[in-house]
PDB file of C-alpha atoms in Angstrom:
ATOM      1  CA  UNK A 277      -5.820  -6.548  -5.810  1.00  0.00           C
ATOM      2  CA  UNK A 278      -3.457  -5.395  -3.054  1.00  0.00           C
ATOM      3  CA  UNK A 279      -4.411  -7.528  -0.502  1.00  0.00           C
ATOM      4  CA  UNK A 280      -4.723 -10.734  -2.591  1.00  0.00           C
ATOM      5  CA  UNK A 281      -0.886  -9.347  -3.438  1.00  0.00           C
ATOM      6  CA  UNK A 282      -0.201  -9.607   0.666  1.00  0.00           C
ATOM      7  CA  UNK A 283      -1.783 -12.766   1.024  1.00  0.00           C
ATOM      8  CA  UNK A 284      -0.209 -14.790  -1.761  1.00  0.00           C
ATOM      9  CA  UNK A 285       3.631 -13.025  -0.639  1.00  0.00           C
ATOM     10  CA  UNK A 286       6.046 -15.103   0.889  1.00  0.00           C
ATOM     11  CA  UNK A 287       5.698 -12.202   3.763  1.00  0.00           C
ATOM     12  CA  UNK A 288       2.865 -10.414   4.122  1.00  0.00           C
ATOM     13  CA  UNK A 289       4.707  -8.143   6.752  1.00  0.00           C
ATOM     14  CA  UNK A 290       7.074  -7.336   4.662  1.00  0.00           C
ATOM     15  CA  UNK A 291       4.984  -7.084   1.083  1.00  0.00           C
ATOM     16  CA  UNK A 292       2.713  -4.782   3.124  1.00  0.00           C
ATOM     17  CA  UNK A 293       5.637  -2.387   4.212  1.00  0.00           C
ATOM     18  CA  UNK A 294       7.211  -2.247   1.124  1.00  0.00           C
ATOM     19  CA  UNK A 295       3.829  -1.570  -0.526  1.00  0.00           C
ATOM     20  CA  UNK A 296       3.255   1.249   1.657  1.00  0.00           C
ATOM     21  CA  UNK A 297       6.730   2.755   1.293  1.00  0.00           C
ATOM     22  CA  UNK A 298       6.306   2.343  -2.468  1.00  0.00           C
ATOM     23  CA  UNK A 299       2.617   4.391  -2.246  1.00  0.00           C
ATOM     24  CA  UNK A 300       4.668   6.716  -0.349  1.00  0.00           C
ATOM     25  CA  UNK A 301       7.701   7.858  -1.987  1.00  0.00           C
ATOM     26  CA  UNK A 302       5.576   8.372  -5.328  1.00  0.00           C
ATOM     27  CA  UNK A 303       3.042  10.589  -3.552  1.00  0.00           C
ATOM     28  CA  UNK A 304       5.470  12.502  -1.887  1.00  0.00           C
ATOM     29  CA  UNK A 305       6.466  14.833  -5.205  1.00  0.00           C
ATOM     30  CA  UNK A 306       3.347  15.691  -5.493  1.00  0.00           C
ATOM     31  CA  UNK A 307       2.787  17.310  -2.306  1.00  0.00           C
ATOM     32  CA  UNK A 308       4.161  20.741  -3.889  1.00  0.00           C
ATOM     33  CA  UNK A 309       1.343  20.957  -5.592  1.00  0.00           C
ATOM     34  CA  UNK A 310      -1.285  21.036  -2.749  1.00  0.00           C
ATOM     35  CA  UNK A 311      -2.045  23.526   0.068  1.00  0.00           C
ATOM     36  CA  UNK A 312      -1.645  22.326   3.440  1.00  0.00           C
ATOM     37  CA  UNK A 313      -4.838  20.886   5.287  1.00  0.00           C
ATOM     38  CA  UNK A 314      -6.835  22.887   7.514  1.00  0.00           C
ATOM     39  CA  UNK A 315      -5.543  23.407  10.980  1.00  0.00           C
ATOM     40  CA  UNK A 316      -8.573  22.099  12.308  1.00  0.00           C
ATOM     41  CA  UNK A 317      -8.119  19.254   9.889  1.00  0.00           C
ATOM     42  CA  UNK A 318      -4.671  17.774  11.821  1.00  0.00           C
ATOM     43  CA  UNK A 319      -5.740  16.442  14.669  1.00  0.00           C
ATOM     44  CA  UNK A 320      -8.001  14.126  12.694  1.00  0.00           C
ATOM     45  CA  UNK A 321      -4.911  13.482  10.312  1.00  0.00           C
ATOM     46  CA  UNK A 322      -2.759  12.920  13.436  1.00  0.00           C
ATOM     47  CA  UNK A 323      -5.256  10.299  14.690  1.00  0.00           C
ATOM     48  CA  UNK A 324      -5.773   8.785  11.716  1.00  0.00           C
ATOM     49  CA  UNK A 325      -1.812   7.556  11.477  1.00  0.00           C
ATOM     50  CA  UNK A 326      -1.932   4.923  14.267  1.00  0.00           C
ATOM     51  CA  UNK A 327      -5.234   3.449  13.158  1.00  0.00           C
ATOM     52  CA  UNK A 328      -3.852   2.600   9.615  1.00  0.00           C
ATOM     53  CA  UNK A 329      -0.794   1.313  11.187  1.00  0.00           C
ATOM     54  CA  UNK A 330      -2.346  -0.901  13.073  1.00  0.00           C
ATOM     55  CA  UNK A 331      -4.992  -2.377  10.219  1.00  0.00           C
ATOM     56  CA  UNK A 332      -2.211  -2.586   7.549  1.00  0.00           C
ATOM     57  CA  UNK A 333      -0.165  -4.988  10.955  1.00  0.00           C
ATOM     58  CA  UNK A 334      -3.467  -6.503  11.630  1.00  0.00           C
ATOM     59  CA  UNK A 335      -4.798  -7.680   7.694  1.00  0.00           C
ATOM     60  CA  UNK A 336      -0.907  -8.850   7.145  1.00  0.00           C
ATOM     61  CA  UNK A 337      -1.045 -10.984  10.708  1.00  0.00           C
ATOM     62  CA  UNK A 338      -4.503 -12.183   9.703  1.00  0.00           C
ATOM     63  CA  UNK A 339      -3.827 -13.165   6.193  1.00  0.00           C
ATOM     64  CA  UNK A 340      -0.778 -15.503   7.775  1.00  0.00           C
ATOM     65  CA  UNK A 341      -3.367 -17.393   9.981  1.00  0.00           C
ATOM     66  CA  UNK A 342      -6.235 -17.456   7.097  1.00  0.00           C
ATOM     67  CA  UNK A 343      -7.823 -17.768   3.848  1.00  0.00           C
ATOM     68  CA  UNK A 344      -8.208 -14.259   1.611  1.00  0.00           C
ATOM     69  CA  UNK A 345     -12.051 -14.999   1.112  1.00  0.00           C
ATOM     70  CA  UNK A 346     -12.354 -15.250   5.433  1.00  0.00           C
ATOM     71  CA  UNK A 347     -10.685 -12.521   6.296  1.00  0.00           C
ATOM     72  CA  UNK A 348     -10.553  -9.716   3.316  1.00  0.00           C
ATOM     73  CA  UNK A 349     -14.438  -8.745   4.782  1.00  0.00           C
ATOM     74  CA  UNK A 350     -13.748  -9.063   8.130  1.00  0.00           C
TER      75      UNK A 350
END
């Protein structure tokens, strides 16, 4: 549902930040409630960060250049 959100947006830059930043500030409460991960558990969180990034840049670039049903399962 998300990404056929992105794709039909005026933006999907911009409708992919926000939803991200949205996702965000309603999780962030909640982190009181949970112990911190393992310390052998951050660098894989660490890594992690820059490969979402870069898919959530890459699905909104592709969905500007093509159709939902070609690129959604690429």
């Amino acid at each position: 549902m998300t990404n056929a959100l992105i794709k039909v947006s005026g933006d999907p830059l911009i409708t992919r930040g926000f939803m991200s930043a949205v996702a965000a500030a309603a999780m962030l409460p909640l982190l009181a409630f949970v112990d911190a991960p393992a310390p052998g558990a951050w660098p894989i969180l660490i890594a992690s960060v820059p490969v979402h990034t870069a898919y959530s840049f890459l699905i909104a670039a592709a969905y500007r250049r093509g159709d939902l049903s070609a690129v959604f399962p690429v």
